[in-house]
Coordinates of C-alpha atoms in Angstrom, one line a residue:
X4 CA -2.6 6.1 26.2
X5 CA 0.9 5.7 25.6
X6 CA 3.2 6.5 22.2
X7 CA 3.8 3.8 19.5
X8 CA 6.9 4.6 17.9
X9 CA 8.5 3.3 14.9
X10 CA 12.1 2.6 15.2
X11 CA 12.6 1.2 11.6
X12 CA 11.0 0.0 7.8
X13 CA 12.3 -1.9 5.3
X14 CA 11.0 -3.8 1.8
X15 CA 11.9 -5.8 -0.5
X16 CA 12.2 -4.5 -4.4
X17 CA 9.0 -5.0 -6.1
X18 CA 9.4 -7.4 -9.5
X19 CA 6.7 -7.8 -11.9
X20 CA 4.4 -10.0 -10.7
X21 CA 4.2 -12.3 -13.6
X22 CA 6.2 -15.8 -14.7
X23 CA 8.6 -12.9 -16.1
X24 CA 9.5 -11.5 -13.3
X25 CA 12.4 -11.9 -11.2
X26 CA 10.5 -12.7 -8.0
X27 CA 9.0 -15.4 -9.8
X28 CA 11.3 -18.1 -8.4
X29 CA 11.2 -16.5 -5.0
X30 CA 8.5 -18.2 -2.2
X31 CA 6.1 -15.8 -0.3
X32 CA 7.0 -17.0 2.6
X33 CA 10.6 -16.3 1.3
X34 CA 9.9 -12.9 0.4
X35 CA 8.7 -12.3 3.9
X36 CA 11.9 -14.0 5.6
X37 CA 13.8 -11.7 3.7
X38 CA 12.8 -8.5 4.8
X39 CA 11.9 -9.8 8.3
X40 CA 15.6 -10.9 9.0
X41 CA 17.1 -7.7 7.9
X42 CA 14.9 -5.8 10.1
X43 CA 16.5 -7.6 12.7
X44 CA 19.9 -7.4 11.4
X45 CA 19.6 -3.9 10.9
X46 CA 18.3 -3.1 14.6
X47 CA 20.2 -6.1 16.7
X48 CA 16.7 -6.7 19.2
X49 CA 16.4 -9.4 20.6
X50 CA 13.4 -11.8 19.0
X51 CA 12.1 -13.1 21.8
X52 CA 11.4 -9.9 22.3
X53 CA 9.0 -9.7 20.0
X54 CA 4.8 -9.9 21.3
X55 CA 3.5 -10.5 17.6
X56 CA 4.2 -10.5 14.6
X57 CA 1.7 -8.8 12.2
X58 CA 1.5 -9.5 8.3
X59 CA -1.1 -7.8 6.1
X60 CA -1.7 -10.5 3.0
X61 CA -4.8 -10.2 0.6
X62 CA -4.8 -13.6 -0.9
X63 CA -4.6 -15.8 1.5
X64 CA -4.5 -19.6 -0.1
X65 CA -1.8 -21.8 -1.7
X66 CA 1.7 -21.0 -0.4
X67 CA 0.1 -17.8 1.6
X68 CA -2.4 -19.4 3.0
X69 CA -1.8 -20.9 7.1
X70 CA -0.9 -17.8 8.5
X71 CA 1.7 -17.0 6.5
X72 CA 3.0 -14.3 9.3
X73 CA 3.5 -17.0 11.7
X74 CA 5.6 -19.3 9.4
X75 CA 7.9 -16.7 8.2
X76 CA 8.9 -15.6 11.8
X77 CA 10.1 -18.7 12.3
X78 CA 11.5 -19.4 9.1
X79 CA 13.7 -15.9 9.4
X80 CA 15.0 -17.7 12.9
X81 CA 13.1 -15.2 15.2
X82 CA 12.2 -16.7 18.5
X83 CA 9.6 -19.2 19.3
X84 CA 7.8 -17.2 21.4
X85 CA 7.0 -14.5 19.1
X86 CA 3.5 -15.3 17.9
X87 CA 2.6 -14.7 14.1
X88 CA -1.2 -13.0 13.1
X89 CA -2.2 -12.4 9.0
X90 CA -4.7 -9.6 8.6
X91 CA -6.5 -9.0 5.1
X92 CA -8.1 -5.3 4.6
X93 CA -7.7 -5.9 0.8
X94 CA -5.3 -3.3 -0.6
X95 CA -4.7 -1.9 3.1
X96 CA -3.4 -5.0 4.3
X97 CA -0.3 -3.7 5.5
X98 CA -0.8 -0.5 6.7
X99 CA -3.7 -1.9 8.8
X100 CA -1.4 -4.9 10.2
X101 CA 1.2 -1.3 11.2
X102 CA -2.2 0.0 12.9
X103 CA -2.8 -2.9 14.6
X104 CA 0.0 -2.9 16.2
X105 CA 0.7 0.6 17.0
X106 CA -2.6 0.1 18.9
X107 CA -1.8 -2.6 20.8
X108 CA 1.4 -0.5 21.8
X109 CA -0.7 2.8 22.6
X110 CA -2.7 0.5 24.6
X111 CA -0.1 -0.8 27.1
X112 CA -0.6 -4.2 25.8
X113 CA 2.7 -4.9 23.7
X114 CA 5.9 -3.0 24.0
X115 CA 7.8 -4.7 20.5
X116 CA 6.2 -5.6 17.6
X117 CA 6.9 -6.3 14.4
X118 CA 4.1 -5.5 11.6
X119 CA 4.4 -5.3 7.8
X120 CA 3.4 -7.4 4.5
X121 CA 3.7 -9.6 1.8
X122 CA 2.1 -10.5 -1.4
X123 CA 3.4 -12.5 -4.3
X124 CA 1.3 -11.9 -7.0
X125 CA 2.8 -13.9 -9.8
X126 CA 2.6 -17.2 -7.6
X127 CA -0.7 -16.3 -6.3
X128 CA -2.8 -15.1 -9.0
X129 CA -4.8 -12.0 -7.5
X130 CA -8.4 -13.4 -6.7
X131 CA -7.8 -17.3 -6.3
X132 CA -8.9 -17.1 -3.0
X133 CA -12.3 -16.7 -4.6
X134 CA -15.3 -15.5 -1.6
X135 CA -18.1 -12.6 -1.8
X136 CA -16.3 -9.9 -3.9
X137 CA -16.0 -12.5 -7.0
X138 CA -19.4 -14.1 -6.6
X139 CA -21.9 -12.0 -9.0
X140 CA -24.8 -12.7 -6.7
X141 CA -22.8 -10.9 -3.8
X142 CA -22.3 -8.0 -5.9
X143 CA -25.6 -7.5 -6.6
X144 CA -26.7 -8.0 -3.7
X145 CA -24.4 -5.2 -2.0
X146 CA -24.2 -3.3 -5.1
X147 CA -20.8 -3.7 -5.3
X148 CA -18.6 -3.8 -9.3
X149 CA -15.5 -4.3 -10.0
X150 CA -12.8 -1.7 -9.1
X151 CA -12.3 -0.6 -12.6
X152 CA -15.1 0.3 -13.3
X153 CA -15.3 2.1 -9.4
X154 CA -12.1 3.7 -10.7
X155 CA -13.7 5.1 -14.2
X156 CA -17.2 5.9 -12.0
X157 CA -14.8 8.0 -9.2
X158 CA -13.3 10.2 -12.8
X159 CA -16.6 10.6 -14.2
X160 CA -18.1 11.8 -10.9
X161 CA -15.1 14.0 -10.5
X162 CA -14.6 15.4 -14.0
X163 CA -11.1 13.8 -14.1
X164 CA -10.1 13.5 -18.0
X165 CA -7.8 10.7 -19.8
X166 CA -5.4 13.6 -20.3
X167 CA -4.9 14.8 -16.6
X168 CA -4.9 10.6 -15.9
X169 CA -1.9 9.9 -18.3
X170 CA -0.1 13.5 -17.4
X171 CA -0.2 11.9 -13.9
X172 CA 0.8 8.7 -14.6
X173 CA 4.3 10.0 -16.8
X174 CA 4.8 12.0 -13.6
X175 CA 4.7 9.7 -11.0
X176 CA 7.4 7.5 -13.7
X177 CA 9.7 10.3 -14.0
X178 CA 9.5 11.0 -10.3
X179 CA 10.1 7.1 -9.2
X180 CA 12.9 6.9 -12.0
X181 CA 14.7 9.9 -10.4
X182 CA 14.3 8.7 -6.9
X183 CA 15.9 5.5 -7.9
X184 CA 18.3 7.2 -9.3
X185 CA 19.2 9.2 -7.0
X186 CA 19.3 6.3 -4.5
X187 CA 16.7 7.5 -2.5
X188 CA 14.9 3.7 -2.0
X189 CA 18.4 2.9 -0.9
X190 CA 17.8 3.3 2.9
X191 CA 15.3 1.0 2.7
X192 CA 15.4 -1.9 -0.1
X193 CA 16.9 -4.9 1.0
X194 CA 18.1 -7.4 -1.9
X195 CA 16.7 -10.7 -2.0
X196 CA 18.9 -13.5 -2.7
X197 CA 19.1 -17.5 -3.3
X198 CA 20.6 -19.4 -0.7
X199 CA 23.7 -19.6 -2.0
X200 CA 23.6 -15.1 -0.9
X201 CA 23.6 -14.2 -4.7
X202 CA 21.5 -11.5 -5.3
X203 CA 18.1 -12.2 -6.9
X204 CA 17.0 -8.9 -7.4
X205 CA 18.3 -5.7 -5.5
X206 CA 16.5 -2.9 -6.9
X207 CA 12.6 -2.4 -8.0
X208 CA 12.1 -3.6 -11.8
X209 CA 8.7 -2.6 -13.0
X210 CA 9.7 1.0 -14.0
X211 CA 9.1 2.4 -17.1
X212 CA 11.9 5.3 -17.2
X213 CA 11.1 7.6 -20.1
X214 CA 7.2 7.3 -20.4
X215 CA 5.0 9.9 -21.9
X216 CA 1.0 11.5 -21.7
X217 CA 1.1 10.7 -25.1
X218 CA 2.8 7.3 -25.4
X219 CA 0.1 6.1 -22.9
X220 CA -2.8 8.2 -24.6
X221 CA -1.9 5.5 -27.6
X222 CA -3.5 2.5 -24.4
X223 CA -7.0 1.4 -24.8
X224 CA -9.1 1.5 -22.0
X225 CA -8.8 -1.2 -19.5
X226 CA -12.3 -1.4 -18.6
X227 CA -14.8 -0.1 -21.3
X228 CA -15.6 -3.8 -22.8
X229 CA -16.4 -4.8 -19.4
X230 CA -18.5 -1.5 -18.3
X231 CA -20.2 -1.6 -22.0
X232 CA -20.4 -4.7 -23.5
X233 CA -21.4 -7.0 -20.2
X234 CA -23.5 -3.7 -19.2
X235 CA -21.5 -3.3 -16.0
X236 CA -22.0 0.2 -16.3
X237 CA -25.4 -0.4 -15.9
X238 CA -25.2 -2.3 -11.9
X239 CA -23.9 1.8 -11.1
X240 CA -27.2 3.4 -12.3
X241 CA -29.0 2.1 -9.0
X242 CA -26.6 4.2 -6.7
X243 CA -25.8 7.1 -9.3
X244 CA -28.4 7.0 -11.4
X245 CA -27.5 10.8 -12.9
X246 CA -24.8 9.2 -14.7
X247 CA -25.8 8.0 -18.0
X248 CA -22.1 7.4 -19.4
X249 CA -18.8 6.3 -17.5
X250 CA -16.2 7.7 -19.1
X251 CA -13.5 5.2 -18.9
X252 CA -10.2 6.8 -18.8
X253 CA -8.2 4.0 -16.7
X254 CA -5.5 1.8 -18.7
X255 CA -2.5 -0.5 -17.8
X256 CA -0.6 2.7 -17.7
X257 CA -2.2 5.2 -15.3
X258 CA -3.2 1.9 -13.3
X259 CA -1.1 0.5 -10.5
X260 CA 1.7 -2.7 -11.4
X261 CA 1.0 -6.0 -10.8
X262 CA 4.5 -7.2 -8.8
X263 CA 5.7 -9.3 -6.1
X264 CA 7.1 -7.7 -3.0
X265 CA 7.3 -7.6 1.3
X266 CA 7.9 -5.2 3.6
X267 CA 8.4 -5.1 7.9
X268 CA 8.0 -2.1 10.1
X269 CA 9.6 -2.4 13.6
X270 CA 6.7 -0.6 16.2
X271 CA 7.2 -0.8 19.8
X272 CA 7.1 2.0 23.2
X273 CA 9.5 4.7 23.9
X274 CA 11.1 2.5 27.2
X275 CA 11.1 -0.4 25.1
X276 CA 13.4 0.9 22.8
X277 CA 16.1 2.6 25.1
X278 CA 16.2 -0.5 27.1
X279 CA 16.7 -2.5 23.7
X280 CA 18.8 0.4 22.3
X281 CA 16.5 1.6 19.9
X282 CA 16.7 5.1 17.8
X283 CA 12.9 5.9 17.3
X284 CA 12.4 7.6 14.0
X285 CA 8.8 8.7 14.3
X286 CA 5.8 8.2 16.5
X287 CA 2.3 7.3 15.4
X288 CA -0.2 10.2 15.9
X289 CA -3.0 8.3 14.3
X290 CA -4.4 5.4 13.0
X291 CA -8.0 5.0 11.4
X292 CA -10.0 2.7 8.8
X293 CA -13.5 3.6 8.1
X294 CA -16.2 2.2 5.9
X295 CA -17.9 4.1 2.3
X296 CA -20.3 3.6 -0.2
X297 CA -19.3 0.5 -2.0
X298 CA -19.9 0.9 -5.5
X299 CA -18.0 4.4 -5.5
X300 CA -15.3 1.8 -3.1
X301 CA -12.5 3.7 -4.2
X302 CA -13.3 7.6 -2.4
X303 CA -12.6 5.8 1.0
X304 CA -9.2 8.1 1.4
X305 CA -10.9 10.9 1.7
X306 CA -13.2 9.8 5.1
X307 CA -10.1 8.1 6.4
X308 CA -8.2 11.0 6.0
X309 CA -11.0 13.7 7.5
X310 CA -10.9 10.8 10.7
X311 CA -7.0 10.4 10.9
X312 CA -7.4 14.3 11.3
X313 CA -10.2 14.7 13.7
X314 CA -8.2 11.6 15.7
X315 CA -4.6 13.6 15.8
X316 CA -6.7 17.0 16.3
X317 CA -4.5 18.1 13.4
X318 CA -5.4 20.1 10.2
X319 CA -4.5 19.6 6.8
X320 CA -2.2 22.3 6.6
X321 CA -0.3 20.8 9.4
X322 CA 1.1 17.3 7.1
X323 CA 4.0 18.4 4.6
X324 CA 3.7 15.1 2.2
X325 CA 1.0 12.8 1.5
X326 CA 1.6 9.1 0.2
X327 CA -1.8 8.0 -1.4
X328 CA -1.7 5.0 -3.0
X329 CA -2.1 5.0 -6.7
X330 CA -4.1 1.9 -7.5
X331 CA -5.9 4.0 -10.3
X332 CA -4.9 7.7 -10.8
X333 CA -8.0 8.9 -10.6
X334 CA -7.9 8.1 -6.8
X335 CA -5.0 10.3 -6.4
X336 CA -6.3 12.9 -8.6
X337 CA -9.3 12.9 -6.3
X338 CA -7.3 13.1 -3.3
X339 CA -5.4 16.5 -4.7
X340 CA -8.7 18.2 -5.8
X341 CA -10.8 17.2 -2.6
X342 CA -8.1 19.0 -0.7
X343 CA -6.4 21.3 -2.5
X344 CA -2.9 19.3 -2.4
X345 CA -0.2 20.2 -4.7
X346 CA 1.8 17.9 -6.5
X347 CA 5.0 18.4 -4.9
X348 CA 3.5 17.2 -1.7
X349 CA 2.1 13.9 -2.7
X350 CA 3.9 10.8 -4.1
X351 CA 7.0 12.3 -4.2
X352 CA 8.9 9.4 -5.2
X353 CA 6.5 8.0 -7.5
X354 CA 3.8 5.6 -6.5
X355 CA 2.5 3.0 -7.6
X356 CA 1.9 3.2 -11.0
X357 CA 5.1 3.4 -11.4
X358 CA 6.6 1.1 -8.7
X359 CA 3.5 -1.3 -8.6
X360 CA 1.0 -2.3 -6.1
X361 CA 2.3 -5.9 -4.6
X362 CA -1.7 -5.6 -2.2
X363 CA -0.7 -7.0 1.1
X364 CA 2.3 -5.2 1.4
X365 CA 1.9 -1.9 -0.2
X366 CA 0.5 -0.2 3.1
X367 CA 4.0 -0.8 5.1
X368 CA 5.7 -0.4 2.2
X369 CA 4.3 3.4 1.6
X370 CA 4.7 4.0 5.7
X371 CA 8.3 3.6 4.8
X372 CA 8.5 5.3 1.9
X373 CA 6.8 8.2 3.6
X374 CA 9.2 8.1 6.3
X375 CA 12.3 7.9 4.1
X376 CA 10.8 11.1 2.0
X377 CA 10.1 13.0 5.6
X378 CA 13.4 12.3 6.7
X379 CA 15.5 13.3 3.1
X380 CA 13.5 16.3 2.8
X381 CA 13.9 17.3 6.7
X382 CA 10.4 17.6 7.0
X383 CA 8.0 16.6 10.2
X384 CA 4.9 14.4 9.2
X385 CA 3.4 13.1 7.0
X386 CA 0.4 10.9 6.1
X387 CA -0.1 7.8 4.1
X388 CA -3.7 6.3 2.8
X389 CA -4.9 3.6 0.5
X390 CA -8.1 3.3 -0.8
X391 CA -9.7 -0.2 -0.3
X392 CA -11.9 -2.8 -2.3
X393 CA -15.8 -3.3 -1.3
X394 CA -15.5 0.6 0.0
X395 CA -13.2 1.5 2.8
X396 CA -10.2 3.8 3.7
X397 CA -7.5 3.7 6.2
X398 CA -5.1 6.1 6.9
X399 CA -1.8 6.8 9.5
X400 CA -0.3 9.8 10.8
X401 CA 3.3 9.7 11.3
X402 CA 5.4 12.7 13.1
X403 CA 9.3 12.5 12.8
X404 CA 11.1 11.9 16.2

């Protein structure tokens, strides 16, 4: 097996995915384009270089619908002859499209490709593309709920309180505010613009800079009416049936953003890049997915991680920052007790509670982000998971070059 080496990643700012929002105006495929023709810019390869192009996207209808990946490439002017595949592993969309691709590298079967994400979620609305894990009779049949109340089951089970959720939650603000600040997304954030060049939006926009614990202790509980009143709670009692009460501690403000957003990761082999003069700036030391219990759904970073692990024949002590992605803060709350991580090695730059969680993209966006902390901080690897809808976890080793 050979290595897959990343040579760059970069992302679009994230805009709140609503009418609101400044990405609002902006096509998916456009969003895409964007951050698939600075890649290039930024790197000068060739694009017929390119064997695939691979695009993690979770709703996959309207405008992202018809391999989205595919019509992006060529809108952003990359060669015919670079194919276009979209991938959907829910909120791991991108980060398994990365994977994807790093294998087929490893493998000897591609020597350039490009991988990343894309997911407009105020001109898609989250769940249009209907299927299984919105049909009721699915559910029941898999014993599956929704992921709010997997979030508020995963506290409960853990003994995570509202209190540590929302001191959490003000961190990971504070921590994104400061990064931004300190231009630390810089390296990596292209602007997008109209196509007369002016500047759409340049710089993330769901921040909440100056957040408190107790401003969001004042938020009611997200998912209580569902878990209570239309007995949702209840479908839980057949897997975890020592649980009388969920305690529902999850709100719109220790829950990930809603926002609009694309990101492209440049993966190829070690000769491809000197022969295309390529600076590597890490290599890919794993790359896992793996299934878990579906009504908990939400736990599935820790397997992934234990795999990613096992896969790299590395221990934990060997990774100096984690980036787990904070679609409820209970998940990364879980993460830190399960293994004994401090805070000052996970999320670094905030997450997404802060930043927001555009689905398709978010996996190649945190690869980057990962990457870009590794590299500030003069530190050697790092590893990024997600947790996953239906119950899964995938997770990416990285070592600096």
């Amino acid at each position: 097996m050979a290595d897959a080496y990343i040579f760059d990643a970069v992302r679009t700012p994230r805009g709140i995915g609503k009418s609101k929002g400044a990405l609002y105006t902006v096509r998916p495929t456009d969003l895409l384009t964007t951050s698939l023709r600075a890649l290039q810019e930024r790197n000068g390869f060739d694009t017929a270089e390119v064997e695939d192009i691979v695009i993690g996207c979770v709703t996959q209808t309207g405008e992202q619908g018809t391999c989205i990946a595919r019509f992006a490439g060529l809108e952003a002017g990359y060669h015919f002859r670079a194919p276009g595949m979209t991938v959907n592993r829910f909120c791991a969309s991108g980060l398994q499209a990365v994977n994807q691709a790093a294998a087929s590298v490893a493998a000897g079967w591609s020597d350039l490709v490009v991988a990343g994400g894309v997911e407009s979620m105020s001109r898609v609305r989250m769940g249009s593309d209907v299927g299984a894990m919105f049909d009721p009779a699915a559910q029941w049949r898999v014993g599956s709920v929704p992921q709010g109340i997997s979030a508020d089951l995963l506290a409960t089970l853990r003994g995570i309180t509202r209190e540590q959720a929302d001191a959490f939650a003000a961190e990971s603000q504070a921590l994104a505010a400061a990064a931004q600040q300190a231009g630390r997304f810089d390296k990596s954030v292209i602007p997008v613009r109209d196509e007369c060049g002016l500047a759409i939006l340049e710089r993330d926009e769901y921040l909440r800079p100056g957040t408190t614990a107790e401003g969001l202790a004042k938020l009611n509980p997200s998912f209580q009416m569902m878990g209570e009143q239309f007995a949702v709670d209840a479908l839980t009692r057949r897997t975890y049936p020592h649980i009388d009460r969920i305690n529902h501690i999850h709100t719109a403000g220790n829950s990930s953003g809603i926002v609009d957003g694309a990101a492209s990761v440049l993966i190829g082999s070690l000769e491809k890049g000197k022969a295309l003069g390529l600076k590597p700036r890490a290599r890919v030391r794993a790359a896992v997915s793996t299934g878990d219990e579906p009504v908990l759904m939400l736990a599935g970073p820790l397997p992934a991680t234990r795999l990613a692990l096992k896969k790299a024949k590395m221990a934990l002590a060997d990774i100096d920052l984690f980036e787990v992605n904070e679609a409820f803060a209970g998940v990364a709350l879980t993460f830190m007790q399960e293994f004994d991580v401090t805070r000052d090695k996970i999320n670094v730059d905030g997450g997404a509670i802060a930043l927001g969680h555009p689905l398709g993209a978010t996996g190649a966006v945190l690869l980057g982000t990962l990457i870009d902390a590794l590299e500030a901080r003069n530190l050697s690897t790092g590893l990024v998971t997600l947790c996953i809808g239906g119950g899964m976890g995938t997770a990416t080793i990285v070592e600096r070059v």
